[in-house]
CSV table of C-alpha atoms in Angstrom, one decimal:
chain,number,residue,atom,x,y,z
L,497,GLY,CA,-29.9,6.3,-13.0
L,498,ALA,CA,-30.7,9.2,-14.6
L,499,GLY,CA,-28.8,9.3,-18.2
L,500,VAL,CA,-26.8,12.1,-19.5
L,501,SER,CA,-29.3,15.8,-20.2
L,502,GLN,CA,-28.8,18.5,-22.7
L,503,SER,CA,-31.1,22.0,-22.8
L,504,PRO,CA,-32.1,23.4,-24.2
L,505,SER,CA,-33.6,20.4,-27.2
L,506,ASN,CA,-34.1,23.7,-29.4
L,507,LYS,CA,-32.7,26.9,-29.9
L,508,VAL,CA,-33.5,29.3,-32.8
L,509,THR,CA,-31.5,32.3,-32.5
L,510,GLU,CA,-30.5,35.4,-35.2
L,511,LYS,CA,-27.1,35.3,-36.0
L,512,GLY,CA,-24.5,37.5,-34.2
L,513,LYS,CA,-26.4,36.3,-30.8
L,514,ASP,CA,-24.5,34.6,-27.9
L,515,VAL,CA,-25.7,31.4,-27.1
L,516,GLU,CA,-25.0,29.0,-24.3
L,517,LEU,CA,-26.0,25.0,-24.1
L,518,ARG,CA,-25.7,22.4,-20.9
L,519,CYS,CA,-24.6,19.4,-20.3
L,520,ASP,CA,-25.4,17.1,-17.5
L,521,PRO,CA,-23.7,14.2,-17.5
L,522,ILE,CA,-24.4,11.1,-15.9
L,523,SER,CA,-23.4,11.4,-12.0
L,524,GLY,CA,-19.7,10.1,-11.3
L,525,HIS,CA,-18.8,10.0,-15.1
L,526,THR,CA,-15.5,12.3,-14.8
L,527,ALA,CA,-14.7,12.2,-19.2
L,528,LEU,CA,-17.5,14.7,-20.1
L,529,TYR,CA,-17.0,15.2,-24.6
L,530,TRP,CA,-19.2,17.9,-26.4
L,531,TYR,CA,-19.5,17.0,-30.5
L,532,ARG,CA,-21.6,18.5,-33.4
L,533,GLN,CA,-23.0,17.0,-35.8
L,534,SER,CA,-23.9,18.8,-38.7
L,535,LEU,CA,-26.2,17.0,-41.0
L,536,GLY,CA,-25.0,14.2,-43.6
L,537,GLN,CA,-22.1,14.2,-41.7
L,538,GLY,CA,-20.3,12.5,-38.9
L,539,LEU,CA,-19.9,13.4,-35.4
L,540,GLU,CA,-16.5,16.2,-35.0
L,541,PHE,CA,-14.9,16.2,-31.8
L,542,LEU,CA,-15.0,19.7,-30.0
L,543,ILE,CA,-13.6,19.7,-26.4
L,544,TYR,CA,-12.6,17.0,-23.6
L,545,PHE,CA,-12.7,17.8,-20.2
L,546,GLN,CA,-11.2,14.6,-17.7
L,547,GLY,CA,-11.7,15.0,-13.9
L,548,ASN,CA,-9.7,18.1,-12.9
L,549,SER,CA,-7.2,18.4,-16.0
L,550,ALA,CA,-7.0,21.4,-17.6
L,551,PRO,CA,-9.4,20.6,-21.1
L,552,ASP,CA,-8.2,19.4,-24.8
L,553,LYS,CA,-10.2,22.1,-26.8
L,554,SER,CA,-7.7,20.9,-29.8
L,555,GLY,CA,-11.5,20.2,-31.5
L,556,LEU,CA,-13.5,23.5,-30.9
L,557,PRO,CA,-13.6,25.6,-34.5
L,558,SER,CA,-13.3,29.0,-33.6
L,559,ASP,CA,-12.5,31.7,-31.2
L,560,ARG,CA,-16.1,32.3,-30.6
L,561,PHE,CA,-16.6,28.6,-29.4
L,562,SER,CA,-16.0,27.9,-25.1
L,563,ALA,CA,-16.8,25.5,-22.6
L,564,GLU,CA,-15.9,25.2,-18.4
L,565,ARG,CA,-17.3,22.1,-16.2
L,566,THR,CA,-18.3,23.2,-13.4
L,567,GLY,CA,-17.3,21.2,-9.8
L,568,GLY,CA,-16.7,18.3,-12.3
L,569,SER,CA,-20.3,18.0,-13.4
L,570,VAL,CA,-22.3,20.7,-15.2
L,571,SER,CA,-20.7,21.5,-18.4
L,572,THR,CA,-21.8,24.8,-20.7
L,573,LEU,CA,-20.7,25.3,-24.3
L,574,THR,CA,-21.0,28.9,-25.2
L,575,ILE,CA,-20.9,29.9,-28.9
L,576,GLN,CA,-20.5,33.9,-29.2
L,577,ARG,CA,-21.3,36.1,-32.0
L,578,THR,CA,-23.4,33.2,-33.9
L,579,GLN,CA,-23.2,31.9,-37.7
L,580,GLN,CA,-25.2,30.2,-39.5
L,581,GLU,CA,-22.6,27.8,-40.2
L,582,ASP,CA,-22.5,27.1,-36.3
L,583,SER,CA,-25.8,25.4,-37.1
L,584,ALA,CA,-26.1,21.9,-36.3
L,585,VAL,CA,-26.9,19.3,-33.0
L,586,TYR,CA,-24.7,19.7,-30.3
L,587,LEU,CA,-24.0,16.5,-28.4
L,588,CYS,CA,-22.3,15.7,-25.6
L,589,ALA,CA,-21.2,12.6,-23.8
L,590,SER,CA,-19.7,11.4,-20.5
L,591,SER,CA,-18.1,8.5,-19.6
L,592,LEU,CA,-16.4,7.1,-16.1
L,593,GLY,CA,-13.2,7.7,-17.4
L,594,ALA,CA,-11.4,7.3,-20.8
L,595,GLY,CA,-10.2,3.6,-20.7
L,596,ARG,CA,-9.7,1.7,-23.4
L,597,THR,CA,-12.5,0.7,-24.2
L,598,ASP,CA,-14.7,2.9,-22.1
L,599,THR,CA,-18.3,3.4,-23.1
L,600,GLN,CA,-19.9,7.1,-23.7
L,601,TYR,CA,-23.2,7.8,-23.0
L,602,PHE,CA,-25.1,10.1,-24.9
L,603,GLY,CA,-27.2,13.2,-24.5
L,604,PRO,CA,-30.0,13.6,-26.2
L,605,GLY,CA,-28.5,17.1,-28.1
L,606,THR,CA,-29.5,20.4,-28.6
L,607,ARG,CA,-30.4,21.4,-32.1
L,608,LEU,CA,-29.0,24.8,-32.6
L,609,THR,CA,-31.0,27.2,-35.7
L,610,VAL,CA,-29.0,29.8,-36.3
L,611,LEU,CA,-31.1,32.5,-39.2
V,227,LYS,CA,-5.5,11.5,-41.7
V,228,ASN,CA,-7.8,9.1,-39.6
V,229,GLN,CA,-11.1,8.2,-41.6
V,230,VAL,CA,-14.0,6.4,-41.0
V,231,GLU,CA,-16.2,5.5,-44.6
V,232,GLN,CA,-19.3,3.5,-44.2
V,233,SER,CA,-21.2,2.2,-47.2
V,234,PRO,CA,-24.6,1.8,-47.6
V,235,GLN,CA,-25.2,5.3,-46.6
V,236,SER,CA,-29.0,4.6,-46.6
V,237,LEU,CA,-31.0,0.9,-46.8
V,238,ILE,CA,-34.7,-0.1,-47.1
V,239,ILE,CA,-35.8,-3.5,-46.0
V,240,LEU,CA,-38.2,-5.2,-45.2
V,241,GLU,CA,-39.2,-6.2,-42.2
V,242,GLY,CA,-38.0,-9.6,-41.3
V,243,LYS,CA,-35.2,-9.3,-43.6
V,244,ASN,CA,-31.3,-9.4,-42.7
V,245,CYS,CA,-29.0,-7.3,-43.3
V,246,THR,CA,-24.9,-6.3,-43.2
V,247,LEU,CA,-23.8,-2.5,-42.7
V,248,GLN,CA,-20.2,-2.2,-43.5
V,249,CYS,CA,-17.1,0.1,-42.5
V,250,ASN,CA,-13.8,0.5,-43.6
V,251,TYR,CA,-11.1,3.0,-41.3
V,252,THR,CA,-8.1,4.1,-41.4
V,253,VAL,CA,-7.9,5.3,-38.0
V,254,SER,CA,-3.3,4.3,-37.0
V,255,PRO,CA,-2.1,2.9,-34.4
V,256,PHE,CA,-6.2,1.3,-33.4
V,257,SER,CA,-7.5,0.2,-30.0
V,258,ASN,CA,-11.5,-0.3,-30.5
V,259,LEU,CA,-14.0,-0.3,-33.0
V,260,ARG,CA,-18.0,1.0,-31.4
V,261,TRP,CA,-20.9,0.5,-33.0
V,262,TYR,CA,-24.0,2.9,-32.0
V,263,LYS,CA,-27.6,3.3,-33.0
V,264,GLN,CA,-29.3,6.9,-32.9
V,265,ASP,CA,-32.7,6.9,-33.2
V,266,THR,CA,-34.0,10.3,-34.8
V,267,GLY,CA,-34.1,13.0,-32.5
V,268,ARG,CA,-32.0,10.9,-29.8
V,269,GLY,CA,-28.5,10.3,-29.1
V,270,PRO,CA,-26.2,7.3,-30.1
V,271,VAL,CA,-26.6,4.1,-27.8
V,272,SER,CA,-23.7,1.7,-27.8
V,273,LEU,CA,-24.0,-1.7,-29.5
V,274,THR,CA,-20.3,-3.6,-29.4
V,275,ILE,CA,-17.1,-2.4,-28.4
V,276,MET,CA,-14.5,-4.8,-30.3
V,277,THR,CA,-11.3,-5.0,-29.8
V,278,PHE,CA,-8.2,-5.8,-32.0
V,279,SER,CA,-8.0,-9.6,-31.0
V,280,GLU,CA,-11.8,-10.2,-30.9
V,281,ASN,CA,-13.1,-10.6,-34.4
V,282,THR,CA,-16.8,-11.0,-33.4
V,283,LYS,CA,-19.2,-9.8,-30.9
V,284,SER,CA,-22.8,-10.3,-30.9
V,285,ASN,CA,-25.5,-8.1,-29.1
V,286,GLY,CA,-29.3,-9.9,-29.2
V,287,ARG,CA,-29.9,-9.4,-33.3
V,288,TYR,CA,-26.9,-7.5,-33.7
V,289,THR,CA,-23.7,-9.0,-34.6
V,290,ALA,CA,-20.7,-7.2,-35.2
V,291,THR,CA,-17.3,-8.8,-36.9
V,292,LEU,CA,-13.8,-7.4,-36.9
V,293,ASP,CA,-10.8,-7.5,-39.8
V,294,ALA,CA,-8.2,-5.4,-37.9
V,295,ASP,CA,-5.5,-6.4,-41.1
V,296,THR,CA,-8.0,-5.0,-43.2
V,297,LYS,CA,-9.5,-2.4,-41.3
V,298,GLN,CA,-12.7,-3.8,-42.1
V,299,SER,CA,-15.7,-4.0,-39.9
V,300,SER,CA,-19.4,-5.1,-40.5
V,301,LEU,CA,-22.7,-5.3,-38.4
V,302,HIS,CA,-25.1,-7.8,-39.3
V,303,ILE,CA,-29.1,-7.1,-38.2
V,304,THR,CA,-30.7,-10.1,-38.2
V,305,ALA,CA,-34.5,-10.4,-38.2
V,306,SER,CA,-35.0,-6.8,-38.5
V,307,GLN,CA,-37.7,-5.0,-37.1
V,308,LEU,CA,-39.6,-1.7,-37.1
V,309,SER,CA,-37.7,-0.5,-34.6
V,310,ASP,CA,-34.9,-1.2,-36.0
V,311,SER,CA,-35.2,1.8,-38.2
V,312,ALA,CA,-31.4,4.5,-37.7
V,313,SER,CA,-28.7,5.9,-38.5
V,314,TYR,CA,-26.0,3.1,-37.2
V,315,ILE,CA,-22.6,4.8,-36.6
V,316,CYS,CA,-19.4,3.3,-37.0
V,317,VAL,CA,-17.0,4.6,-34.3
V,318,VAL,CA,-13.2,3.8,-34.4
V,319,LYS,CA,-10.6,4.9,-31.6
V,320,GLY,CA,-7.0,5.1,-31.6
V,321,ALA,CA,-4.4,3.5,-29.7
V,322,GLY,CA,-3.3,6.2,-26.9
V,323,SER,CA,-6.1,8.6,-27.8
V,324,TYR,CA,-9.6,9.2,-25.7
V,325,GLN,CA,-11.0,10.8,-29.8
V,326,LEU,CA,-12.6,9.1,-30.9
V,327,THR,CA,-13.1,9.1,-35.0
V,328,PHE,CA,-17.1,8.8,-36.4
V,329,GLY,CA,-18.3,7.5,-39.7
V,330,LYS,CA,-21.2,9.4,-41.1
V,331,GLY,CA,-23.1,6.3,-40.7
V,332,THR,CA,-25.5,3.9,-42.5
V,333,LYS,CA,-29.5,4.7,-42.4
V,334,LEU,CA,-31.5,1.9,-42.0
V,335,SER,CA,-35.1,2.2,-42.7
V,336,VAL,CA,-37.6,-1.0,-41.8
V,337,ILE,CA,-40.9,-0.9,-43.6
V,338,PRO,CA,-43.8,-3.7,-43.0
Protein backbone atom coordinates (compact mmCIF):
# COMPACT_ATOMS: atom_id res chain seq x y z
CA GLY A 1 0.00 0.00 0.00
CA ALA A 2 0.93 3.66 0.09
CA GLY A 3 3.73 4.84 2.31
CA VAL A 4 3.79 7.79 4.66
CA SER A 5 2.89 11.00 2.87
CA GLN A 6 3.50 14.57 3.93
CA SER A 7 2.31 17.89 2.65
CA PRO A 8 3.35 20.37 1.56
CA SER A 9 6.73 19.17 0.31
CA ASN A 10 8.10 22.70 0.56
CA LYS A 11 6.88 25.68 2.54
CA VAL A 12 8.32 29.18 2.49
CA THR A 13 6.91 31.58 5.02
CA GLU A 14 7.68 34.90 6.57
CA LYS A 15 8.92 35.26 10.10
CA GLY A 16 6.00 35.55 12.51
CA LYS A 17 3.51 33.61 10.41
CA ASP A 18 1.89 30.35 11.48
CA VAL A 19 2.36 27.15 9.46
CA GLU A 20 0.66 23.77 9.44
CA LEU A 21 2.39 20.62 8.26
CA ARG A 22 0.42 17.47 7.51
CA CYS A 23 1.28 13.81 7.82
CA ASP A 24 -0.69 10.82 6.54
CA PRO A 25 0.70 7.67 8.14
CA ILE A 26 0.51 4.16 6.75
CA SER A 27 -2.96 2.75 7.29
CA GLY A 28 -3.14 0.63 10.42
CA HIS A 29 -0.01 2.07 12.01
CA THR A 30 -0.78 3.07 15.58
CA ALA A 31 2.45 4.94 16.30
CA LEU A 32 3.29 8.27 14.70
CA TYR A 33 6.39 10.39 15.23
CA TRP A 34 7.48 13.88 14.20
CA TYR A 35 11.15 14.74 13.80
CA ARG A 36 13.09 17.81 12.74
CA GLN A 37 16.23 17.59 10.63
CA SER A 38 18.32 20.73 10.57
CA LEU A 39 21.18 21.14 8.10
CA GLY A 40 24.16 19.04 9.17
CA GLN A 41 22.38 17.70 12.22
CA GLY A 42 20.86 14.38 13.16
CA LEU A 43 17.13 13.93 13.39
CA GLU A 44 15.65 15.54 16.48
CA PHE A 45 12.60 13.96 18.11
CA LEU A 46 9.63 16.30 18.49
CA ILE A 47 6.50 14.39 19.45
CA TYR A 48 5.10 10.85 19.56
CA PHE A 49 1.55 9.56 19.30
CA GLN A 50 0.57 6.01 20.20
CA GLY A 51 -3.02 4.97 19.66
CA ASN A 52 -5.40 6.89 21.88
CA SER A 53 -2.83 7.57 24.57
CA ALA A 54 -1.76 11.07 25.47
CA PRO A 55 1.09 12.13 23.18
CA ASP A 56 4.66 12.49 24.38
CA LYS A 57 5.45 16.14 23.70
CA SER A 58 8.80 16.14 25.47
CA GLY A 59 10.74 16.92 22.30
CA LEU A 60 8.86 20.06 21.30
CA PRO A 61 11.38 22.92 21.44
CA SER A 62 8.97 25.63 22.56
CA ASP A 63 5.29 26.32 23.20
CA ARG A 64 5.06 27.67 19.66
CA PHE A 65 5.05 24.06 18.49
CA SER A 66 1.99 21.84 18.81
CA ALA A 67 0.65 18.75 17.12
CA GLU A 68 -2.53 16.77 17.01
CA ARG A 69 -3.60 13.49 15.57
CA THR A 70 -7.22 13.16 14.59
CA GLY A 71 -8.99 9.82 14.68
CA GLY A 72 -5.73 7.99 15.22
CA SER A 73 -4.67 8.70 11.66
CA VAL A 74 -3.72 12.04 10.10
CA SER A 75 -1.48 14.32 12.13
CA THR A 76 -0.85 18.04 11.89
CA LEU A 77 2.20 19.83 13.26
CA THR A 78 1.58 23.52 13.84
CA ILE A 79 4.29 26.12 14.36
CA GLN A 80 3.06 29.50 15.53
CA ARG A 81 4.92 32.77 15.06
CA THR A 82 7.65 31.09 13.05
CA GLN A 83 11.28 32.09 13.60
CA GLN A 84 14.22 31.73 11.23
CA GLU A 85 15.69 29.00 13.44
CA ASP A 86 12.58 26.91 12.70
CA SER A 87 13.87 26.42 9.14
CA ALA A 88 14.48 22.70 8.71
CA VAL A 89 13.05 19.55 7.18
CA TYR A 90 10.20 18.17 9.24
CA LEU A 91 9.87 14.41 8.94
CA CYS A 92 6.97 12.25 9.98
CA ALA A 93 7.26 8.52 10.59
CA SER A 94 4.81 5.79 11.49
CA SER A 95 5.19 2.26 12.78
CA LEU A 96 2.87 -0.64 13.37
CA GLY A 97 3.41 -0.28 17.09
CA ALA A 98 6.14 0.87 19.40
CA GLY A 99 7.66 -2.53 19.97
CA ARG A 100 11.34 -3.18 20.41
CA THR A 101 12.11 -3.76 16.76
CA ASP A 102 9.20 -2.02 15.10
CA THR A 103 10.45 -0.32 11.95
CA GLN A 104 9.64 3.35 11.53
CA TYR A 105 8.64 4.26 8.00
CA PHE A 106 9.41 7.84 7.11
CA GLY A 107 7.64 10.26 4.85
CA PRO A 108 9.56 12.45 2.38
CA GLY A 109 9.47 15.41 4.72
CA THR A 110 8.38 19.03 4.49
CA ARG A 111 11.17 21.54 3.91
CA LEU A 112 10.28 24.68 5.85
CA THR A 113 12.06 27.93 5.09
CA VAL A 114 11.36 30.94 7.28
CA LEU A 115 12.47 34.20 5.73
CA LYS B 1 23.60 11.97 27.57
CA ASN B 2 22.74 9.45 24.85
CA GLN B 3 24.85 10.07 21.78
CA VAL B 4 25.54 8.45 18.43
CA GLU B 5 28.72 9.43 16.60
CA GLN B 6 29.40 8.50 13.00
CA SER B 7 32.52 8.56 10.90
CA PRO B 8 33.59 9.59 8.42
CA GLN B 9 31.35 12.62 7.97
CA SER B 10 31.61 12.17 4.20
CA LEU B 11 33.19 9.70 1.84
CA ILE B 12 33.81 9.53 -1.91
CA ILE B 13 34.48 6.17 -3.55
CA LEU B 14 34.70 4.79 -7.05
CA GLU B 15 31.88 2.67 -8.39
CA GLY B 16 32.52 -1.00 -7.71
CA LYS B 17 34.66 -0.42 -4.64
CA ASN B 18 33.79 -1.45 -1.09
CA CYS B 19 33.53 0.87 1.90
CA THR B 20 32.87 0.72 5.63
CA LEU B 21 31.05 3.29 7.71
CA GLN B 22 31.49 3.50 11.47
CA CYS B 23 29.13 4.22 14.35
CA ASN B 24 29.89 4.60 18.07
CA TYR B 25 27.16 5.10 20.62
CA THR B 26 26.71 5.75 24.32
CA VAL B 27 23.00 4.89 24.56
CA SER B 28 22.37 2.83 27.65
CA PRO B 29 20.59 0.62 28.38
CA PHE B 30 20.69 -0.62 24.81
CA SER B 31 17.85 -2.21 22.87
CA ASN B 32 18.76 -2.21 19.21
CA LEU B 33 20.73 -0.45 16.51
CA ARG B 34 19.45 0.48 13.08
CA TRP B 35 21.05 1.68 9.89
CA TYR B 36 19.00 3.89 7.61
CA LYS B 37 19.70 5.12 4.08
CA GLN B 38 18.51 8.61 3.22
CA ASP B 39 18.52 9.73 -0.39
CA THR B 40 18.65 13.47 -0.99
CA GLY B 41 15.22 14.99 -0.51
CA ARG B 42 13.71 11.78 0.79
CA GLY B 43 12.92 10.29 4.16
CA PRO B 44 15.23 7.67 5.71
CA VAL B 45 14.66 4.03 4.75
CA SER B 46 15.55 1.19 7.11
CA LEU B 47 18.38 -1.13 6.01
CA THR B 48 18.93 -3.30 9.08
CA ILE B 49 17.91 -3.65 12.71
CA MET B 50 20.20 -5.50 15.13
CA THR B 51 19.47 -6.45 18.70
CA PHE B 52 21.95 -7.05 21.50
CA SER B 53 22.50 -10.70 20.57
CA GLU B 54 23.14 -10.13 16.88
CA ASN B 55 26.70 -9.56 15.70
CA THR B 56 26.08 -9.27 11.99
CA LYS B 57 23.17 -8.83 9.63
CA SER B 58 23.11 -8.55 5.87
CA ASN B 59 20.70 -6.95 3.45
CA GLY B 60 21.92 -7.55 -0.09
CA ARG B 61 25.21 -5.73 -0.55
CA TYR B 62 24.89 -4.12 2.89
CA THR B 63 26.34 -5.89 5.93
CA ALA B 64 26.06 -4.41 9.39
CA THR B 65 28.07 -5.51 12.40
CA LEU B 66 27.48 -4.81 16.07
CA ASP B 67 29.79 -5.08 19.06
CA ALA B 68 27.57 -4.32 22.03
CA ASP B 69 30.51 -4.57 24.43
CA THR B 70 32.45 -1.74 22.81
CA LYS B 71 29.27 0.00 21.65
CA GLN B 72 30.39 0.07 18.04
CA SER B 73 28.73 -0.77 14.76
CA SER B 74 29.81 -0.71 11.16
CA LEU B 75 28.04 -0.79 7.83
CA HIS B 76 29.96 -2.42 5.00
CA ILE B 77 28.87 -1.79 1.43
CA THR B 78 30.16 -4.23 -1.18
CA ALA B 79 30.61 -3.52 -4.87
CA SER B 80 29.21 -0.02 -4.59
CA GLN B 81 26.80 1.34 -7.18
CA LEU B 82 25.97 4.89 -8.16
CA SER B 83 22.58 4.45 -6.49
CA ASP B 84 24.33 3.91 -3.16
CA SER B 85 25.07 7.64 -3.08
CA ALA B 86 23.12 8.82 -0.03
CA SER B 87 23.46 9.61 3.65
CA TYR B 88 23.70 6.60 5.93
CA ILE B 89 22.34 7.16 9.40
CA CYS B 90 23.06 5.08 12.48
CA VAL B 91 20.18 5.03 14.95
CA VAL B 92 20.09 3.53 18.43
CA LYS B 93 17.06 2.66 20.50
CA GLY B 94 17.35 2.48 24.24
CA ALA B 95 15.74 -0.27 26.24
CA GLY B 96 12.36 0.59 27.71
CA SER B 97 11.97 3.60 25.42
CA TYR B 98 10.41 4.20 22.07
CA GLN B 99 12.73 7.12 21.41
CA LEU B 100 15.53 6.81 18.90
CA THR B 101 18.89 8.59 19.02
CA PHE B 102 20.13 9.50 15.57
CA GLY B 103 23.66 10.04 14.35
CA LYS B 104 24.37 12.91 11.96
CA GLY B 105 25.00 10.48 9.14
CA THR B 106 27.80 9.73 6.71
CA LYS B 107 27.34 11.25 3.28
CA LEU B 108 28.51 8.71 0.69
CA SER B 109 29.18 9.69 -2.89
CA VAL B 110 29.84 6.94 -5.43
CA ILE B 111 31.42 8.24 -8.60
CA PRO B 112 31.89 6.52 -11.98
